[in-house]
Short mmCIF file of C-alpha atoms and ligand atoms in Angstrom, two decimals:
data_model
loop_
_atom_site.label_atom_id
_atom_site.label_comp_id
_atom_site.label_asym_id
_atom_site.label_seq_id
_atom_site.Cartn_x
_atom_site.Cartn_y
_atom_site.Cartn_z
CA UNK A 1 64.85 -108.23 5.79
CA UNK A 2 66.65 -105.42 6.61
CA UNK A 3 64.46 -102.36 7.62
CA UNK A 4 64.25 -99.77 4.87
CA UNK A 5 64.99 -96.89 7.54
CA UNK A 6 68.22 -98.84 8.30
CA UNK A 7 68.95 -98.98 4.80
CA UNK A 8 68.17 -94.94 3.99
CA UNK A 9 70.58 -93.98 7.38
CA UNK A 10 73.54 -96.08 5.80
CA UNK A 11 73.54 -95.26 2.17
CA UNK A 12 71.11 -92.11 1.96
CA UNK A 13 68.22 -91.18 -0.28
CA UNK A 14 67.24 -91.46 -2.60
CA UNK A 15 68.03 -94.86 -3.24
CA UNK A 16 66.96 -97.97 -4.81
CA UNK A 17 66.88 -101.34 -3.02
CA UNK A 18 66.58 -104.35 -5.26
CA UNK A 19 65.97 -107.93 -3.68
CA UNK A 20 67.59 -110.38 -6.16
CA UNK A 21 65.44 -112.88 -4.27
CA UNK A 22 62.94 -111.44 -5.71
CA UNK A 23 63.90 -111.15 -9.18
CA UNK A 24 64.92 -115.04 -8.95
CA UNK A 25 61.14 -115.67 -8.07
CA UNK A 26 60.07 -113.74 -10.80
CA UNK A 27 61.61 -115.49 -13.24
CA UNK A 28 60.96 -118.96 -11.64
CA UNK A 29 57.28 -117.82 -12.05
CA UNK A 30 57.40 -117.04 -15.96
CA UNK A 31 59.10 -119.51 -16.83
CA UNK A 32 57.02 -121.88 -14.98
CA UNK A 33 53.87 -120.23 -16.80
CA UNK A 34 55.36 -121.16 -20.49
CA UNK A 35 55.86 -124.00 -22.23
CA UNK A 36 59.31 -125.77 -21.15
CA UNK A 37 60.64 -125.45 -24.67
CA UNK A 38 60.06 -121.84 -24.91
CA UNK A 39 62.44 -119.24 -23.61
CA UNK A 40 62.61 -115.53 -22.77
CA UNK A 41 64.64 -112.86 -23.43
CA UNK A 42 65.32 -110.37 -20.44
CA UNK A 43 64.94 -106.54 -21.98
CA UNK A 44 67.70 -105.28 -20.29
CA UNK A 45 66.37 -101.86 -20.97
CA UNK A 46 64.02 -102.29 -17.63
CA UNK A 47 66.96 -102.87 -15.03
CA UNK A 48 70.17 -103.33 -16.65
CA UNK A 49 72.38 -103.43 -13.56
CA UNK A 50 74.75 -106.07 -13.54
CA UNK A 51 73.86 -107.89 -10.47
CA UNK A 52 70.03 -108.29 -11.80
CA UNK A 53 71.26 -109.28 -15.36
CA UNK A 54 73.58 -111.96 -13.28
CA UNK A 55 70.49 -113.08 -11.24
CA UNK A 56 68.30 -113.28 -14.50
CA UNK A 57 70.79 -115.60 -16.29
CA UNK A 58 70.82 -117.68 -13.57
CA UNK A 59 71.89 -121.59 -14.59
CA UNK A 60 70.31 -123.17 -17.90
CA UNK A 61 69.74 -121.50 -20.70
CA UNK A 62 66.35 -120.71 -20.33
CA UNK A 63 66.76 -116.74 -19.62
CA UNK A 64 68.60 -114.93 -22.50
CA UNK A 65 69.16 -111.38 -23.24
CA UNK A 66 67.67 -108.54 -25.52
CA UNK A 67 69.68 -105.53 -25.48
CA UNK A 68 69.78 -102.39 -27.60
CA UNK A 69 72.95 -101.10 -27.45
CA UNK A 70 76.81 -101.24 -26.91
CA UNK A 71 76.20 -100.43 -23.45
CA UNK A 72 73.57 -102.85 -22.72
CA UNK A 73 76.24 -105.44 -24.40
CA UNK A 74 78.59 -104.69 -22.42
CA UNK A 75 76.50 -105.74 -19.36
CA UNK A 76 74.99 -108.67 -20.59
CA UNK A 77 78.39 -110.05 -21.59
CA UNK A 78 79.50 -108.78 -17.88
CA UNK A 79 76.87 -110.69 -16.20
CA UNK A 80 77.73 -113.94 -17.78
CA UNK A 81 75.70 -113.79 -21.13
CA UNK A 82 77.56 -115.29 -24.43
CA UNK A 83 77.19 -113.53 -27.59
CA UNK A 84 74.96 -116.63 -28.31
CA UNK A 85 72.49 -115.53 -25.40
CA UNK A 86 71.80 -112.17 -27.13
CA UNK A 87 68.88 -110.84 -28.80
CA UNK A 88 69.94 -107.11 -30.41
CA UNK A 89 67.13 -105.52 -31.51
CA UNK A 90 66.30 -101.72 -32.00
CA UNK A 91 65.36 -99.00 -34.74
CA UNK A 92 68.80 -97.51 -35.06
CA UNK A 93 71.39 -100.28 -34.87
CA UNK A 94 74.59 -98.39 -36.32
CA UNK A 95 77.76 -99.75 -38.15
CA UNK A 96 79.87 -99.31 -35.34
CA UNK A 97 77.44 -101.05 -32.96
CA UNK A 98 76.96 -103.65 -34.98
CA UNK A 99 80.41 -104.24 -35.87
CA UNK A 100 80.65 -104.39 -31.96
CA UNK A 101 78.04 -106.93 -31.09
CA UNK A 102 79.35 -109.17 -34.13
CA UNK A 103 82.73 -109.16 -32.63
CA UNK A 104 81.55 -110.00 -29.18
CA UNK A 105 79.65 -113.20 -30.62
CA UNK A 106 76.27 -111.65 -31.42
CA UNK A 107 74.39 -113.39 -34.22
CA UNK A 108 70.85 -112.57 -33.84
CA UNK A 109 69.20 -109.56 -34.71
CA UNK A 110 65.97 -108.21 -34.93
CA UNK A 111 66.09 -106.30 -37.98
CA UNK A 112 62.78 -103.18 -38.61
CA UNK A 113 62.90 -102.91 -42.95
CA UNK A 114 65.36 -103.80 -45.96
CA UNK A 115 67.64 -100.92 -44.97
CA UNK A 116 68.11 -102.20 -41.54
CA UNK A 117 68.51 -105.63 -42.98
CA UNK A 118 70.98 -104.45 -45.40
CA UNK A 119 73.23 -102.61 -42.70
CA UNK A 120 73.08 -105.76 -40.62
CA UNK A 121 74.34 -108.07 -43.39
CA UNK A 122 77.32 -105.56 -44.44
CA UNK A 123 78.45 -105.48 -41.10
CA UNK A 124 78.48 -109.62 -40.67
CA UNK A 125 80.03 -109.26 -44.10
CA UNK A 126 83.41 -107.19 -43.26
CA UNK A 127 83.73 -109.98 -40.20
CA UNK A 128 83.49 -112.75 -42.49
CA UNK A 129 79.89 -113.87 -40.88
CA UNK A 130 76.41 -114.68 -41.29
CA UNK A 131 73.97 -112.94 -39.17
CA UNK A 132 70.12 -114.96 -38.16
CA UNK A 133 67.89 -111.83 -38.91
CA UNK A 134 64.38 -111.91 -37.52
CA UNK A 135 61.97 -109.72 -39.19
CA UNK A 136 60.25 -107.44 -36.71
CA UNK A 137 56.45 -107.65 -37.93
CA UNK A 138 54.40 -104.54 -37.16
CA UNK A 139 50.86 -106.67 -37.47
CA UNK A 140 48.00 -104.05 -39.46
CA UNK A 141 45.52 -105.87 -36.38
CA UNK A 142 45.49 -107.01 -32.90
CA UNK A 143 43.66 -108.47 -30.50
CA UNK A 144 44.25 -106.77 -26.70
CA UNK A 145 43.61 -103.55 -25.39
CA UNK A 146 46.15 -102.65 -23.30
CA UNK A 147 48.33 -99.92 -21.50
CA UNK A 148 51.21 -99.64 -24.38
CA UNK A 149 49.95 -100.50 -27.71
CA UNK A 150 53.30 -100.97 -30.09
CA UNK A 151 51.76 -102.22 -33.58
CA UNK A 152 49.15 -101.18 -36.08
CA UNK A 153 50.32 -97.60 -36.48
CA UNK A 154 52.74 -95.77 -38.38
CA UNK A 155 55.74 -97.06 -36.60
CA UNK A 156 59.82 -96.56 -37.09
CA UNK A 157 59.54 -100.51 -35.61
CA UNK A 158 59.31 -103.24 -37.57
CA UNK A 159 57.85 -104.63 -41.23
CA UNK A 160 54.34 -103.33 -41.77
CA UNK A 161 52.73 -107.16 -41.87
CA UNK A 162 50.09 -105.89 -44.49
CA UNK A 163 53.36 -105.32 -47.10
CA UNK A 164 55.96 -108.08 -46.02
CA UNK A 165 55.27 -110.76 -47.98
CA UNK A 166 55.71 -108.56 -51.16
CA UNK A 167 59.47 -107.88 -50.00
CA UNK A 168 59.73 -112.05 -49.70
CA UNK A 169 62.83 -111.36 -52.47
CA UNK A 170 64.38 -108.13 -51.40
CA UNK A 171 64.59 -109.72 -47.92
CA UNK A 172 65.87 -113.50 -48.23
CA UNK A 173 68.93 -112.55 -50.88
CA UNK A 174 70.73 -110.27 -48.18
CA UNK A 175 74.78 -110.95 -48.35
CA UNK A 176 76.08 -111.43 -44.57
CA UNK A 177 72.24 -112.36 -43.91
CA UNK A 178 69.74 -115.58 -43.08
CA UNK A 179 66.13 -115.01 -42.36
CA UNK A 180 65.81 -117.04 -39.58
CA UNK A 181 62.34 -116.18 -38.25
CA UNK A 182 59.84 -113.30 -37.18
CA UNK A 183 59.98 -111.06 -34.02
CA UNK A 184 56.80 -109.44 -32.77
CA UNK A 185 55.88 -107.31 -29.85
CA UNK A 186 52.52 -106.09 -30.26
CA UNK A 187 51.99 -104.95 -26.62
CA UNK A 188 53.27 -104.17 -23.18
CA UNK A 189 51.76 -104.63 -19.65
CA UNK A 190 48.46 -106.41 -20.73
CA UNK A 191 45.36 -105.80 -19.03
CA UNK A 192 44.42 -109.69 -18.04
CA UNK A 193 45.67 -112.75 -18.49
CA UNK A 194 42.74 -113.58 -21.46
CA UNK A 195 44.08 -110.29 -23.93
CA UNK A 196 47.71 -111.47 -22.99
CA UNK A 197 46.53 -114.96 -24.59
CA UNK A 198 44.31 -113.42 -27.04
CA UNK A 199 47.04 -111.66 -27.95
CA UNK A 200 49.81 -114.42 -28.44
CA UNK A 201 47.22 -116.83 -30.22
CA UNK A 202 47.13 -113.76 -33.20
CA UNK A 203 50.46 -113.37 -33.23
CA UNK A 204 51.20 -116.72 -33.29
CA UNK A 205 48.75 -117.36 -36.09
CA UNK A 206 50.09 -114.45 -37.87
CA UNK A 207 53.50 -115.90 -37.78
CA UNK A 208 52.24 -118.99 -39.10
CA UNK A 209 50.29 -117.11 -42.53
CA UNK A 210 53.69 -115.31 -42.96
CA UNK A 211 55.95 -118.59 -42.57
CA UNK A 212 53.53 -119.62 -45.79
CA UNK A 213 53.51 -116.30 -47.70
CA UNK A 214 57.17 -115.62 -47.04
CA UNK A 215 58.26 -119.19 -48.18
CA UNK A 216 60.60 -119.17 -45.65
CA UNK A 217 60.95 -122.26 -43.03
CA UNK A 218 61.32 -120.06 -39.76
CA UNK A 219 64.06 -121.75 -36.94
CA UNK A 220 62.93 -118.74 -34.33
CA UNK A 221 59.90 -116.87 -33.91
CA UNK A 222 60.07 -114.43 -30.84
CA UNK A 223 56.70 -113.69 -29.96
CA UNK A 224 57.09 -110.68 -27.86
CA UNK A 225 55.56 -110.16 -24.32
CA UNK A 226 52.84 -108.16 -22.55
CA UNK A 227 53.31 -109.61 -18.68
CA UNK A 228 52.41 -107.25 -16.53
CA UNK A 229 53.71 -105.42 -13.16
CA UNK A 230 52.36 -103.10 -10.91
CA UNK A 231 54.67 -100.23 -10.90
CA UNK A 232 54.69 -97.65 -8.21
CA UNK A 233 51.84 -98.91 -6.81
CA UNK A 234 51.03 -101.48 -4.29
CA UNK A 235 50.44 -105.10 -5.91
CA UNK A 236 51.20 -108.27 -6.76
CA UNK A 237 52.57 -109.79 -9.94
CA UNK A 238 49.55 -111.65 -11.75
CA UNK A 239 50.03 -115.43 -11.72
CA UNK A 240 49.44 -116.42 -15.43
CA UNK A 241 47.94 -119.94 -14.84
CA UNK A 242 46.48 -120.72 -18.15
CA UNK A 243 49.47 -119.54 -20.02
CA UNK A 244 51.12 -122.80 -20.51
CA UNK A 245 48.64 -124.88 -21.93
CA UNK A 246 46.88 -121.91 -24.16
CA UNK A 247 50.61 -121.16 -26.05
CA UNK A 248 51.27 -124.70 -26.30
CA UNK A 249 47.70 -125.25 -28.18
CA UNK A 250 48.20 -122.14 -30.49
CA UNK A 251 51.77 -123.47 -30.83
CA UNK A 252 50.70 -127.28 -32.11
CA UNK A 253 48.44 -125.90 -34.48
CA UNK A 254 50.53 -123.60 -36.14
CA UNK A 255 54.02 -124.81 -35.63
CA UNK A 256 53.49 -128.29 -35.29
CA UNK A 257 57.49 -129.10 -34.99
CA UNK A 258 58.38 -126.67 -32.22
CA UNK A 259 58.33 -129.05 -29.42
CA UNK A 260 61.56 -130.47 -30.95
CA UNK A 261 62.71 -126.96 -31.49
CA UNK A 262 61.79 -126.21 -35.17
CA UNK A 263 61.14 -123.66 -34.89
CA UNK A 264 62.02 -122.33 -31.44
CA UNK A 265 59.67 -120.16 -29.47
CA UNK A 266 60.71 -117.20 -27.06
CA UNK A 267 59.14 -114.65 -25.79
CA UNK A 268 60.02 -111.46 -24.18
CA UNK A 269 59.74 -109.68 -20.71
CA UNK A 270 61.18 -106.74 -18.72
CA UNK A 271 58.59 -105.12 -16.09
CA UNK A 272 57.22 -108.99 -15.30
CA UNK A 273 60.61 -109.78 -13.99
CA UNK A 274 61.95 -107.13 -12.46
CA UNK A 275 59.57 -104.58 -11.12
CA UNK A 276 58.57 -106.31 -7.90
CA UNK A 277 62.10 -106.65 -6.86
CA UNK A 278 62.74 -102.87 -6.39
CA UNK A 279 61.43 -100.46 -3.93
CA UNK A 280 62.79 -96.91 -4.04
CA UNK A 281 63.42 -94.60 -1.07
CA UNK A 282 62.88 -90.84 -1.09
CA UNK A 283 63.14 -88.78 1.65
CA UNK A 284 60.70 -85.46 2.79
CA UNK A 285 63.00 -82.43 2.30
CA UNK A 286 60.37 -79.89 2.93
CA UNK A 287 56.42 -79.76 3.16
CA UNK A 288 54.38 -76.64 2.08
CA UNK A 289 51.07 -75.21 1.65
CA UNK A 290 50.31 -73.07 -1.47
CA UNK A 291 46.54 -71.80 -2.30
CA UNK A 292 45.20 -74.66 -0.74
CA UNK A 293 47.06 -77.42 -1.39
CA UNK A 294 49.58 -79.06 0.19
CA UNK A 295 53.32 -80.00 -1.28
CA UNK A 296 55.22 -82.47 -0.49
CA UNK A 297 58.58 -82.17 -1.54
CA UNK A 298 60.91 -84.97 -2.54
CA UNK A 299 64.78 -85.34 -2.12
CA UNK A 300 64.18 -87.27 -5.70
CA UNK A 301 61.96 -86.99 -8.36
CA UNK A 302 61.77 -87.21 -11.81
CA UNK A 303 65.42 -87.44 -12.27
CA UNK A 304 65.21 -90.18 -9.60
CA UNK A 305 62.27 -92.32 -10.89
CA UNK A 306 61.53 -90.77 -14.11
CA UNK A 307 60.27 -94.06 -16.12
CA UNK A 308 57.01 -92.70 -17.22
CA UNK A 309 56.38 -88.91 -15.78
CA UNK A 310 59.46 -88.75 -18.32
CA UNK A 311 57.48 -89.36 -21.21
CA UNK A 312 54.32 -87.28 -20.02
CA UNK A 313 52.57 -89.45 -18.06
CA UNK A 314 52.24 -88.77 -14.11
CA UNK A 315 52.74 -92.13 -12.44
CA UNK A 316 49.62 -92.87 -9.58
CA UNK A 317 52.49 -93.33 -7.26
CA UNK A 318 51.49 -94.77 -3.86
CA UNK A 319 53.58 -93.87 -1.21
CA UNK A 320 53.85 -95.28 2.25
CA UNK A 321 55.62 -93.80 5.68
CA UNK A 322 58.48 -96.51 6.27
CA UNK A 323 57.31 -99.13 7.83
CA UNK A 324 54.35 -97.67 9.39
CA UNK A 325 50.39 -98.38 8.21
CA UNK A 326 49.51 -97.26 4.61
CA UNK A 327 47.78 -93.70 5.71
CA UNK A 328 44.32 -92.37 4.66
CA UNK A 329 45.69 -89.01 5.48
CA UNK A 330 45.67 -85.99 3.49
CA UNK A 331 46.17 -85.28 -0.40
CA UNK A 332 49.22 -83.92 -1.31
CA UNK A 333 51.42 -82.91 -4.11
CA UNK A 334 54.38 -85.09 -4.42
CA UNK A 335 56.97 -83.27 -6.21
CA UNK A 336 60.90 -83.52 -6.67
CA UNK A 337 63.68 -81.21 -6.19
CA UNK A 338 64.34 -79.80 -9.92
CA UNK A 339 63.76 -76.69 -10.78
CA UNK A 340 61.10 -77.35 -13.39
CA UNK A 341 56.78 -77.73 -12.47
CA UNK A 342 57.33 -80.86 -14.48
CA UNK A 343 58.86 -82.84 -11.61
CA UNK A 344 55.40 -84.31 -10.19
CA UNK A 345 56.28 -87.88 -9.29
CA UNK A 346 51.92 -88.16 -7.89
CA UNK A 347 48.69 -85.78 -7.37
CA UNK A 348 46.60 -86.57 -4.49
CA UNK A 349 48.68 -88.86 -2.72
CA UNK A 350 47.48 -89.50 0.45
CA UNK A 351 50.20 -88.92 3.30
CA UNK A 352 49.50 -88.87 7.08
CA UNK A 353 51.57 -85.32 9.00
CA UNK A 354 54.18 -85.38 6.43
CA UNK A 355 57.65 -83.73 7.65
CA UNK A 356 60.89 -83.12 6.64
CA UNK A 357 62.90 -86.16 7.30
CA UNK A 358 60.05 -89.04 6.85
CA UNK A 359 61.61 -91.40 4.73
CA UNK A 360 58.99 -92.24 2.06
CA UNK A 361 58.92 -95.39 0.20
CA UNK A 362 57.58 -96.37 -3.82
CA UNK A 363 56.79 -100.08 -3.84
CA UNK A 364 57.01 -102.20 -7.02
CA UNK A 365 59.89 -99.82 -8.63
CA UNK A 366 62.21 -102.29 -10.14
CA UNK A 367 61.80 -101.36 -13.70
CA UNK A 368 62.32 -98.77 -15.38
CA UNK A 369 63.45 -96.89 -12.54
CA UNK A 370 67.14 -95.40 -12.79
CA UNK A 371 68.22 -95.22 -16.21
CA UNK A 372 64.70 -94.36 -17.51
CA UNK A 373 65.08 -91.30 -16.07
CA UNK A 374 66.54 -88.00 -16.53
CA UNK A 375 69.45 -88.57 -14.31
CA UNK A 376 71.86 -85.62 -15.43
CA UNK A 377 69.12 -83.39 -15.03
CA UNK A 378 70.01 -80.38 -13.24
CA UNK A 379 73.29 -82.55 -11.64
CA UNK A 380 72.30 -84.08 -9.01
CA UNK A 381 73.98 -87.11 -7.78
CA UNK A 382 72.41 -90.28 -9.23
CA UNK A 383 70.69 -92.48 -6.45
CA UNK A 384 72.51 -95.10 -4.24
CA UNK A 385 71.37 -98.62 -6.14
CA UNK A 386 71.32 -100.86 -2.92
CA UNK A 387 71.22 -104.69 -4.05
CA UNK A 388 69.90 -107.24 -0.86
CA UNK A 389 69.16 -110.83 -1.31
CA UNK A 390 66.84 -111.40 1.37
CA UNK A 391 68.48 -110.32 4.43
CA UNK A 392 72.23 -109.87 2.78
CA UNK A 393 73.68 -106.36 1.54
CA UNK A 394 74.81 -107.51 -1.44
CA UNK A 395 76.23 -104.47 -3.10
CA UNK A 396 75.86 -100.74 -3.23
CA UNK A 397 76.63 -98.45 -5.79
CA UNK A 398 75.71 -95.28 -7.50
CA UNK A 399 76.11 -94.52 -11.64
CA UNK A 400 78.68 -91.56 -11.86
CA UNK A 401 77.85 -89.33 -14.44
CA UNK A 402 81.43 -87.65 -15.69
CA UNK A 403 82.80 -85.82 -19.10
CA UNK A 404 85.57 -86.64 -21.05
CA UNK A 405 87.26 -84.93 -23.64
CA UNK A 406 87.33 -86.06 -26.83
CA UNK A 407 88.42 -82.92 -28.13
CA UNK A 408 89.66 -79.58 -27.31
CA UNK A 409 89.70 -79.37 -22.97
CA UNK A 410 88.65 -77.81 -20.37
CA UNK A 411 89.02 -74.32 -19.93
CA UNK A 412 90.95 -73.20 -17.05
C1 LIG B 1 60.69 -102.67 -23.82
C2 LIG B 1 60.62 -103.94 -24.54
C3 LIG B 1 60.34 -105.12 -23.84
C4 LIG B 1 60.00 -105.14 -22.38
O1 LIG B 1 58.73 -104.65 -22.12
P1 LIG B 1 58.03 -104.90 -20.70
O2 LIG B 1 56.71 -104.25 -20.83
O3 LIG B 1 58.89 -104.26 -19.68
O4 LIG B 1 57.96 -106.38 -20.50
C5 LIG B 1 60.34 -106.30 -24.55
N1 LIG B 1 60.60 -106.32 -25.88
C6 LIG B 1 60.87 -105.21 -26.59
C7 LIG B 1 61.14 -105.31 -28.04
C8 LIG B 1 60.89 -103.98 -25.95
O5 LIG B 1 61.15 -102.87 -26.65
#
């Protein structure tokens, strides 16, 4: 391993270093903890850079992709994905985007009400295709409670379960379209192990009473996901040991072919797979007092590791001196360089005699890290992304953030 402090003096701060050992473990480890005929799909949208998305596809065809956009295509097919590997799913799938991912070989889509169905079958139409649809199911009940609750409410995803079945016409006579099966994903980051498997045995008896009601014999039902990662915080990936043989119960009962692939099962993860295989380094630009409490101030922040203080939420970041014991020190604000008080990346952080130049590391920051966040924000540079495997630089590279023209130019 190569020490982060050697790392930071090379390529800077703030920067990212992924381990794509790591991420290679990670997805040994889920895929270990399902059934051998089920598969997952990799949401890109937690670490879509290409090396990772390489790593995750790995050999077999086991780890496929779900992506949301031309952009997210575009890496997927980069890192070795076929059009065949692809899940595209999303609220707001345009023409021209799905024109796009048709082209490329696309031909599964997760598909939120008639409309969206509609625009997906017109699209597969004017290319002379048929597209496999899943319905995305928002259930009216669940089971877990959990971090990131996705179903039950008012939503802009999915088919409110409670009203489906009445649509049964209006959504198998689609032109360009074949129902091919339902996609859930009723949660993210469960608690525990028992509501992650609470939670798959509803939705897999849910897909089951709408196989029946919908008349429709299903070839794919995605599941959706709820693994868990700690992120930003010290701590290990939960081992999901009962997984296996609870989704393969649930499974014979209510799919009884799906052994032999009819229909097939897959389920979905981001965080699980690649959260413990980044660590991010800031460095201390400046420390100060103010009416009693101490500030800490950041060389990145929220436009650094933005994920979730993005959206509102102040991450309970824990922060270690490089290398060094984690310290019971004092509390301190941990705040970024932009010029807004929203730029908190943790409250109350304990930090032993920080000072400008300590190099500062966030453990388990391999999801959602860079491109949640507001990178453009006030211009800085976008982080160095350093990619190791074990011991190995692998690559190093930074996104560049540049406009183009598309009309009129530049004023001189
Ligand atoms: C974001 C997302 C995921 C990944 O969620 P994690 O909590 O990172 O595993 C999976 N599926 C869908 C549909 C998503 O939107």
């Amino acid at each position: 391993m190569i020490g982060h402090t050697e790392l930071a003096k090379r390529f800077g701060t703030p920067a990212y270093v992924y381990d794509l050992d790591r991420v290679r473990a990670a997805r040994r480890d889920l895929l270990a903890a399902l059934p051998d005929a089920m598969h997952v799909f990799y949401a890109a949208k937690a670490n879509p850079h290409p090396e990772i998305l390489r790593e995750m596809r790995g050999r077999g065809d086991r780890c496929r992709a779900e992506i949301s956009s031309v952009g997210e295509l575009a890496a997927a097919l980069e890192a070795g994905f076929s059009g065949a590997d692809i899940l595209y799913t999303g609220p707001g799938k345009t023409d021209e985007e799905l024109t796009e991912a048709l082209a490329k070989g696309v031909r599964l889509f997760s598909v939120e009400s008639p409309g969206d169905l509609r625009r997906v079958g017109a699209a597969a139409g004017r290319l002379g295709v048929v597209a496999d649809c899943l319905l995305r199911v928002n259930s009216v009940s669940a089971s877990a409670t959990t971090s990131i609750r996705m179903t039950g409410v008012p939503s802009q995803f999915g088919f409110d379960s409670e009203t489906l079945p009445a649509l049964r016409e209006e959504v198998t006579g689609v032109p360009g379209t074949n129902v091919a099966g339902l996609h859930f994903f009723p949660l993210s980051n469960a608690e525990d192990e028992a509501s992650l498997i609470a939670e798959f045995r509803h939705t897999i008896e849910k897909a089951a009473e709408l196989q029946e009601r919908l008349g429709v014999r299903f070839r794919f039902v995605d599941i959706g996901g709820g693994f868990s990662a700690p992120y930003a915080v010290t701590g290990e990936r939960p081992v999901y040991g009962g997984l296996r043989e609870a989704l393969g119960d649930a499974l014979d009962t209510h799919f009884p072919g799906w052994r032999d692939g009819g229909p097939r099962i897959a389920c979905e993860s981001g965080r699980y797979l690649v959260g413990d295989s980044g660590t991010l380094l800031v460095g201390v630009v400046n420390v100060k007092e103010s009416r009693g409490r101490r500030f800490v101030i950041l060389d990145g922040g929220i436009n650094t590791f933005g994920g979730m203080s993005g959206l509102g939420r102040i991450l309970p970041v824990s922060v270690q001196p490089d290398e060094a014991v984690p310290g019971t020190g004092e509390p301190a604000m941990l705040v970024g360089p932009l010029c807004t008080p929203g730029d908190v990346l943790g409250r109350d952080v304990a930090l032993v005699d920080p000072a400008p130049g300590d190099l500062l590391t966030v453990p388990n920051a391999g999801a959602y890290g860079v491109t949640a966040s507001l990178l453009m924000f006030l211009g800085r540079p976008a982080p160095a992304e350093v990619v190791v495997r074990g011991p190995e630089v692998v690559s190093v590279s930074r996104i560049e953030h540049l406009r183009t023209y598309v009309h009129g130019q530049a004023l001189r």
